Short mmCIF file of C-alpha atoms in Angstrom, two decimals:
data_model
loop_
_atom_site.label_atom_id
_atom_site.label_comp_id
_atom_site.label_asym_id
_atom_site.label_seq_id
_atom_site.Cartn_x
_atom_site.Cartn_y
_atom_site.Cartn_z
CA UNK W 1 81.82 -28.60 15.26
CA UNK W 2 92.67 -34.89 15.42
CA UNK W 3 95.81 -36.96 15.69
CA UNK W 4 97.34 -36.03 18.52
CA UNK W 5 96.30 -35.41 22.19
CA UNK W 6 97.93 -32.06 22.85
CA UNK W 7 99.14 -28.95 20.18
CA UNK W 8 102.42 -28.41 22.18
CA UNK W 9 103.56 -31.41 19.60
CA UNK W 10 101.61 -30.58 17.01
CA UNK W 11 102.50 -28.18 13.30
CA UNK W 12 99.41 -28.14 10.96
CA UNK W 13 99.25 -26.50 7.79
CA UNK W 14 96.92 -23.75 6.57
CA UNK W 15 97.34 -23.62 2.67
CA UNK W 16 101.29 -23.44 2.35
CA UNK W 17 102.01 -21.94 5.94
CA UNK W 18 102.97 -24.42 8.29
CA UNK W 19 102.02 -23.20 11.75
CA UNK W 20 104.09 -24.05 14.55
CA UNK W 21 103.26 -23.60 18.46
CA UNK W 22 106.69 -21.26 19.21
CA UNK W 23 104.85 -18.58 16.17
CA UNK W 24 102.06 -18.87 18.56
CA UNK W 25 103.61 -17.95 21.94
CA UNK W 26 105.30 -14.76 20.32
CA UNK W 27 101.60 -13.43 20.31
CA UNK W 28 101.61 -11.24 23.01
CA UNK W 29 99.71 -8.07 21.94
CA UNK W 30 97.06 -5.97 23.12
CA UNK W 31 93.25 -7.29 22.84
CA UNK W 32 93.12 -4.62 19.77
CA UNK W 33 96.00 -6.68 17.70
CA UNK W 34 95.51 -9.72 18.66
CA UNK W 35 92.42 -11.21 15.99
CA UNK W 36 94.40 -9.72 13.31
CA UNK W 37 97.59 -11.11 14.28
CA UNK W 38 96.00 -14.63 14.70
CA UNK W 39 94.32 -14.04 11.35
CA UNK W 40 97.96 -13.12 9.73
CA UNK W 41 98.77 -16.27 10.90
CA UNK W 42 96.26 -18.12 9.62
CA UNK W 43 96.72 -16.52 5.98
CA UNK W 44 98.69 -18.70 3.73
CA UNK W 45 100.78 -15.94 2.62
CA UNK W 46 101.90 -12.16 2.84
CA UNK W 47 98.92 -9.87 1.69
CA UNK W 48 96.69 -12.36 1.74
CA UNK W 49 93.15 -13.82 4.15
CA UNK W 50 92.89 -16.56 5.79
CA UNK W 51 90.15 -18.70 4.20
CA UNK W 52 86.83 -19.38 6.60
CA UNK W 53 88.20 -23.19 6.61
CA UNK W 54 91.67 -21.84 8.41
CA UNK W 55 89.83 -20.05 10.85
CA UNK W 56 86.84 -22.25 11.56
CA UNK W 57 89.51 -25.03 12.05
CA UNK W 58 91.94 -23.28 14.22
CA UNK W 59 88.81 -22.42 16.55
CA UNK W 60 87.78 -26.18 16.66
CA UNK W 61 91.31 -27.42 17.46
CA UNK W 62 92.20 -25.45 19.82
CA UNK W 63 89.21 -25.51 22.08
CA UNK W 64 87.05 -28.47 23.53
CA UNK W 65 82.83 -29.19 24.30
CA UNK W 66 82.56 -32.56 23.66
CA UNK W 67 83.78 -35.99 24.74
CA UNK W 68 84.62 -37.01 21.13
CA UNK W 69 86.80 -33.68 19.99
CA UNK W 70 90.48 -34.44 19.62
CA UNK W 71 92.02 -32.05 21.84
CA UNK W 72 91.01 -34.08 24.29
CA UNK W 73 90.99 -37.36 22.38
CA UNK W 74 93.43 -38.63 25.52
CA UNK W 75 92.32 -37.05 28.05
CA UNK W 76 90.21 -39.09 29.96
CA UNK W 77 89.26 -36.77 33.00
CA UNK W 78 88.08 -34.14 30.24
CA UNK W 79 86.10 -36.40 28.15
CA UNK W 80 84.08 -37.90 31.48
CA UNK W 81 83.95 -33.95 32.19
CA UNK W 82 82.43 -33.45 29.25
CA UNK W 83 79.87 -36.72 28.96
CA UNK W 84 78.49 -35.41 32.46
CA UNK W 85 78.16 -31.36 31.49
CA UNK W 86 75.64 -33.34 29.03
CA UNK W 87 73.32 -34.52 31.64
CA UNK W 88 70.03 -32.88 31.96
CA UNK W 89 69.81 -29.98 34.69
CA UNK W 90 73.55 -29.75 35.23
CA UNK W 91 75.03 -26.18 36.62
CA UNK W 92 77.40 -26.33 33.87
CA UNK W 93 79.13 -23.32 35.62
CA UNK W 94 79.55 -25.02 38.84
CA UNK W 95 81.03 -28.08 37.37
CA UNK W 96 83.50 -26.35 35.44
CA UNK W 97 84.74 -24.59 38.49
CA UNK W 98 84.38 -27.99 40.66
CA UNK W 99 86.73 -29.72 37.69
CA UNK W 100 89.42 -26.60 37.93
CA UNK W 101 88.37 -25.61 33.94
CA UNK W 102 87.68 -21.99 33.43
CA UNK W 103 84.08 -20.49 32.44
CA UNK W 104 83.93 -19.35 28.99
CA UNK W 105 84.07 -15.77 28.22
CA UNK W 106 81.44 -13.48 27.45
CA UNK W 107 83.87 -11.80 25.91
CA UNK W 108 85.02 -13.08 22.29
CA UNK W 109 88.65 -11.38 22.15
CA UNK W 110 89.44 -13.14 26.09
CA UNK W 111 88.11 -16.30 24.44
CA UNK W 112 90.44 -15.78 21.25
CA UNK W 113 93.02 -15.38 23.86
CA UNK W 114 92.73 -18.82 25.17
CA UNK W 115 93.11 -20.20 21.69
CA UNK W 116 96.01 -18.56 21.03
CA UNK W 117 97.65 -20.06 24.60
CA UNK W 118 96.47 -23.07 23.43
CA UNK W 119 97.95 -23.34 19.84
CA UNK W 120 101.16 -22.45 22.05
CA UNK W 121 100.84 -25.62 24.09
CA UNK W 122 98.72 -24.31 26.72
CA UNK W 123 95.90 -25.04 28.32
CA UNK W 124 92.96 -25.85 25.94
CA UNK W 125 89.91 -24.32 26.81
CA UNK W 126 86.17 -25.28 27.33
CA UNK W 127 83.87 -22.91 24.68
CA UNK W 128 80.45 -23.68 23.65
CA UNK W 129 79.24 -23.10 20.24
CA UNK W 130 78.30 -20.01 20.14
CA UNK W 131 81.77 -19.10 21.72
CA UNK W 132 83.27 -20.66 19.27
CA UNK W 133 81.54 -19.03 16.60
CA UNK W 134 82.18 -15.50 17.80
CA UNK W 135 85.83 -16.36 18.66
CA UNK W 136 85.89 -17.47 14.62
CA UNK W 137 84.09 -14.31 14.07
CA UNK W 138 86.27 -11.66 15.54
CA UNK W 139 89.05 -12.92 13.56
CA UNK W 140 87.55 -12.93 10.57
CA UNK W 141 86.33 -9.54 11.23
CA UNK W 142 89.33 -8.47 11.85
CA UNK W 143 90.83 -8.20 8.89
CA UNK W 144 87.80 -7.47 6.92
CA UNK W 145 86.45 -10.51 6.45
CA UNK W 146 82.40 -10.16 6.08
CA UNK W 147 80.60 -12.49 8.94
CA UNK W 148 77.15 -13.33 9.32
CA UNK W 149 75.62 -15.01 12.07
CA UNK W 150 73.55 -18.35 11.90
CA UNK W 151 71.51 -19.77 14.47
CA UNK W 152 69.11 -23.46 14.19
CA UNK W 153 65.79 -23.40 16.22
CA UNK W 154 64.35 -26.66 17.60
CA UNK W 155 60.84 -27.32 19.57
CA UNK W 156 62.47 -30.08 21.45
CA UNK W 157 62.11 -30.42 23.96
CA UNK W 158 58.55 -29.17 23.91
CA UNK W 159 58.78 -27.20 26.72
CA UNK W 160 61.46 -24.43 25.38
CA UNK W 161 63.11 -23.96 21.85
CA UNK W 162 66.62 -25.04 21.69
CA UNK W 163 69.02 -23.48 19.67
CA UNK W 164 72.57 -23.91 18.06
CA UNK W 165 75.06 -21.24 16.93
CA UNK W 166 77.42 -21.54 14.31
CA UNK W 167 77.89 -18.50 11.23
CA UNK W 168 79.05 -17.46 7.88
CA UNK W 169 82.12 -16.11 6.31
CA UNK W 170 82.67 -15.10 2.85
CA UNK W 171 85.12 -16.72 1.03
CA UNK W 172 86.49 -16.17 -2.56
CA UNK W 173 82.75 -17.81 -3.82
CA UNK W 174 80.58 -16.08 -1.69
CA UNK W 175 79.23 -17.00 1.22
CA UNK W 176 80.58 -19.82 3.43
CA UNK W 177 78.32 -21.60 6.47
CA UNK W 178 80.84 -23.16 8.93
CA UNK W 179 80.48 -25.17 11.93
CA UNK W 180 83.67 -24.71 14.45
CA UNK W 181 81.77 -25.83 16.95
CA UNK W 182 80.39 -29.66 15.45
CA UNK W 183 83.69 -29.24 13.23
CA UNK W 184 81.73 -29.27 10.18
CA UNK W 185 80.70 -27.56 6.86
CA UNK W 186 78.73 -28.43 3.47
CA UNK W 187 79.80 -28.53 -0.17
CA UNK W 188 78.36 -28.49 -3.26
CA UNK W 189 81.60 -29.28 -5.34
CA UNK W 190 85.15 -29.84 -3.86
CA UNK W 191 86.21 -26.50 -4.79
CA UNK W 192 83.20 -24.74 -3.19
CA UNK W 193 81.38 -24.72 0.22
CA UNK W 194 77.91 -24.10 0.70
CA UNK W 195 75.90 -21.14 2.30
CA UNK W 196 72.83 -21.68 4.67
CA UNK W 197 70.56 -20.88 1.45
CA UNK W 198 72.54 -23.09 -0.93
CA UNK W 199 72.74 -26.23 1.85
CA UNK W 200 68.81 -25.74 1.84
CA UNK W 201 67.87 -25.35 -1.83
CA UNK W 202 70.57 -28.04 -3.59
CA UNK W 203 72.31 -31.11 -2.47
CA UNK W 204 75.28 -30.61 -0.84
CA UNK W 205 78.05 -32.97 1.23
CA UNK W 206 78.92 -33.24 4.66
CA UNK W 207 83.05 -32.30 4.80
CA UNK W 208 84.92 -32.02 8.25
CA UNK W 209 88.26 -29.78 9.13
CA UNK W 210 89.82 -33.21 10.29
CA UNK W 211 88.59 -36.35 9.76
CA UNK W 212 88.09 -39.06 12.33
CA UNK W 213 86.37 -42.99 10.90
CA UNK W 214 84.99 -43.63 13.96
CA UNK W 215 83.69 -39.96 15.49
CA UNK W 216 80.72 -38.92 12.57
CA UNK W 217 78.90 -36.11 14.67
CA UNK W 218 79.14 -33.76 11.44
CA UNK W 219 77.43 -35.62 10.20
CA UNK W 220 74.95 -36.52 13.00
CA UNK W 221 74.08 -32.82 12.75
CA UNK W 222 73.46 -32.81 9.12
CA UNK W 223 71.01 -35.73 9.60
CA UNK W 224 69.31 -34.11 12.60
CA UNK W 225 68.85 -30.89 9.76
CA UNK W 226 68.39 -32.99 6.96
CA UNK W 227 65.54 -35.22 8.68
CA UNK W 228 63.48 -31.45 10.17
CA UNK W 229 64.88 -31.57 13.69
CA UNK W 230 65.99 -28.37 13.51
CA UNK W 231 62.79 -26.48 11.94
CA UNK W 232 64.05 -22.82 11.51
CA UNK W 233 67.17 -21.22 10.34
CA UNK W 234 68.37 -17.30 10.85
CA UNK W 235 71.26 -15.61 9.15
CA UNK W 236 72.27 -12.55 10.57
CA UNK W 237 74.33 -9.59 8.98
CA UNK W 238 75.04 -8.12 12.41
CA UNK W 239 72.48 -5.25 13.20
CA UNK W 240 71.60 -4.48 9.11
CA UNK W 241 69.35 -7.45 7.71
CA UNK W 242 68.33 -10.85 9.25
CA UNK W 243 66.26 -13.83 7.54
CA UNK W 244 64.38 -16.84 9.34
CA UNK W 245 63.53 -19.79 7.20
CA UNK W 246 60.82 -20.95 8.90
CA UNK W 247 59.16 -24.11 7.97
CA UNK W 248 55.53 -25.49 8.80
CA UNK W 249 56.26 -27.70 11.37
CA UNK W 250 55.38 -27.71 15.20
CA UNK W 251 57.41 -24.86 15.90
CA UNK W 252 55.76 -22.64 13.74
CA UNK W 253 52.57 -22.98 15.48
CA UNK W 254 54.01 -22.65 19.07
CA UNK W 255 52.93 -20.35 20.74
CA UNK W 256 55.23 -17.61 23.64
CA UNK W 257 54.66 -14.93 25.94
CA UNK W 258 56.44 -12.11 25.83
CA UNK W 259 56.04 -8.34 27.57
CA UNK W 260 52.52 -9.65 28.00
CA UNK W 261 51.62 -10.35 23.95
CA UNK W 262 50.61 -13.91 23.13
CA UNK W 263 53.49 -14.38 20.22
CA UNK W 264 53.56 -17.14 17.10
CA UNK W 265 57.43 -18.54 16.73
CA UNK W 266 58.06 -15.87 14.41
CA UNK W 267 56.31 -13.18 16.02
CA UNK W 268 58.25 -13.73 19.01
CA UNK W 269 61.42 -14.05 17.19
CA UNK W 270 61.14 -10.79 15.16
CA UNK W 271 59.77 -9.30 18.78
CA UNK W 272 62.63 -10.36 20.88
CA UNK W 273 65.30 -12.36 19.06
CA UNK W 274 66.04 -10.85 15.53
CA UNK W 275 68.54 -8.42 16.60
CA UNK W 276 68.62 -6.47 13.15
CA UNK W 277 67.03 -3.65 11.82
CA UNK W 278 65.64 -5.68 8.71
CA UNK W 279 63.73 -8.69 10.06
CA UNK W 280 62.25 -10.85 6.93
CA UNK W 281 60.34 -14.69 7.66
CA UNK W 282 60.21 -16.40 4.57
CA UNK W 283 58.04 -19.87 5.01
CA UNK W 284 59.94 -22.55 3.08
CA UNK W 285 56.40 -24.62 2.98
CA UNK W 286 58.59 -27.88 3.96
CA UNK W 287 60.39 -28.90 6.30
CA UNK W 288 64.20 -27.39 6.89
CA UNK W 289 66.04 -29.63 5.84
CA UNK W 290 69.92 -30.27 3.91
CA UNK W 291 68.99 -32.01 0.91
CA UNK W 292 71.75 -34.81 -0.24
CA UNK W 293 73.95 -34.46 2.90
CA UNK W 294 75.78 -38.15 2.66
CA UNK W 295 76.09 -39.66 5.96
CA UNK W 296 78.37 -42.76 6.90
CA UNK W 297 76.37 -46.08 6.48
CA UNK W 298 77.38 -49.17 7.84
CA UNK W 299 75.82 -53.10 7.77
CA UNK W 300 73.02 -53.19 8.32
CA UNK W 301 72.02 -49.34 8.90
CA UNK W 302 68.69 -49.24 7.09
CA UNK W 303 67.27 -52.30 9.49
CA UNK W 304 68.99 -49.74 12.65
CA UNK W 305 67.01 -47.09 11.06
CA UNK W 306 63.81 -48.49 10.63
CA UNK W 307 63.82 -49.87 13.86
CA UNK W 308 64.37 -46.50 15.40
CA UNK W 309 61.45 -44.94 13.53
CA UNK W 310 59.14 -47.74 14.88
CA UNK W 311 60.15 -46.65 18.36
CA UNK W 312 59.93 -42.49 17.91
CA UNK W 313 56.29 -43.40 16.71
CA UNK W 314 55.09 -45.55 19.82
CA UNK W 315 57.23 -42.78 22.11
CA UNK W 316 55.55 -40.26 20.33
CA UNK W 317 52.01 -41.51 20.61
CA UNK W 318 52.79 -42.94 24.27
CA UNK W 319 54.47 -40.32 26.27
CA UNK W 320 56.37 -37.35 25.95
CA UNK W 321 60.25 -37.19 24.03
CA UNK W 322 62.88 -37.69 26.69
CA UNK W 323 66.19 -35.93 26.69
CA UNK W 324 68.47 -37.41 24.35
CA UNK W 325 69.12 -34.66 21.45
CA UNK W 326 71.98 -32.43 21.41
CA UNK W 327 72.39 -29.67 23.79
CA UNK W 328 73.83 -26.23 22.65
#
């Protein structure tokens, strides 16, 4: 969910529009205009949409969450920022306002606003993923583009169910499942990119908006949903229909209170999380998982991976998991 440290010196291209940051600083229009005139932008020429991959990128760039994301690639007080908002238990409010970083939004469009100051050289600001996927959202939305919202359920740690946001957009083949968050999507050919129900019924590959050799958390992600981490998937058409893939794993069984009710994983989510008025669970009988996602494999990999296994089995039979997964 990179070449240079800061977009002040930076023109990328989105089809045949080059983008430059002075287009950028002319944007200054209402909250009403502004998605569509970032998505006009965007659009690689008069009359026409952006594609998802424009806007999904332009969200990544222009915002940061992680140490390894290249708007901050050189920015050293930023990526130890962002290595400690990691740690378990942090105030992740507090630190941001300790550093001098403002608090993401709860509001998408003042969000999309600090993208746009940022594609004009600007400072770039901190979103998590699911601010990032709303910000990619509204624009989308904006000028008509369909959206639907995707969100990956995890038992781990055991104690809560951790999620991570990301969403759909439809393209000129249908539905699209981007990543501006991890900076990451699937395909299936080189021509088309993969919905959440394609990725998890056919083999697909592991693309990025921009690529960096030695920064692979794409696909890091796509192993973690490849190999079951995350065990459930929702799509979301917002407030008509809304789908959980659920598989038989350990979330499945888990069990949550809620208004008093002793809840199964899906009982609970169609209670309190579905947020549509058409809430389907469809049991995949396996385990979620990306089937065919490629990830990068150096010397010696297979021996690294084995060895890992060896030690998730003793963990798992000695103690409890400790923190170490992703945090969304």
């Amino acid at each position: 969910m990179f070449l240079g440290q800061r977009l002040s010196g930076l023109t990328f291209s989105s089809g045949r529009h080059v983008i430059s940051p002075s287009l950028w600083k002319n944007l200054t229009l209402s909250d009403e205009k502004l998605a569509h005139a970032t998505a006009e932008l965007l659009s690689s020429g008069r009359d026409e949409l952006p594609t998802p991959s424009a806007i999904a990128r332009f969200v990544h760039a222009n915002s940061w969450h992680y140490s390894w994301d290249w708007s901050i690639a050189r920015d050293w007080r930023r990526r130890k920022l962002a290595r400690s908002l990691w740690k378990p238990g942090v105030d992740h409010t507090r630190l941001l306002e300790d550093a001098g970083e403002a608090v993401p939004s709860s509001h998408p469009t003042e969000n999309l606003r600090r993208l746009v100051s940022a594609a004009a050289g600007g400072e770039i600001p901190y979103l998590e993923c699911g601010h990032r996927a709303l910000a990619a959202a509204a624009i989308a939305e904006a000028v008509g583009i369909p959206v639907r919202y995707v969100t990956l359920y995890s038992n781990f740690p055991k104690t809560t169910v951790l999620t991570h946001h990301l969403l759909e957009l439809e393209g000129d083949y249908g539905w699209e499942m981007h990543d501006p968050d991890y900076g990451f999507f699937f395909t299936t050919s080189p021509d088309r990119i993969a919905s959440v129900e394609t990725a998890l019924n056919q083999p697909v590959r592991v693309a990025e908006y921009i690529w960096r050799p030695r920064v692979r958390m794409a696909r890091h992600v796509a192993m973690l949903v490849r190999g079951g981490f995350f065990q459930a998937v929702s799509t979301r058409l917002y407030d008509k229909d809304e789908t959980l893939f659920m598989s038989d794993g350990d979330l499945a069984h888990a069990i949550f209170k809620h208004d008093d009710h002793i809840l199964s994983f899906p009982e609970y989510w169609q209670t309190a999380l579905s947020q549509s008025a058409t809430k389907e669970v469809i049991f995949t009988g396996r385990s979620i998982s990306i089937r065919g996602a490629k990830m990068s494999a150096g010397p010696g990999s297979k021996r690294k991976s084995s060895r890992q296994r060896s030690r998730r089995v003793e963990t798992t039979k000695d103690a409890p998991a400790e923190a170490g997964a992703p945090k969304h």
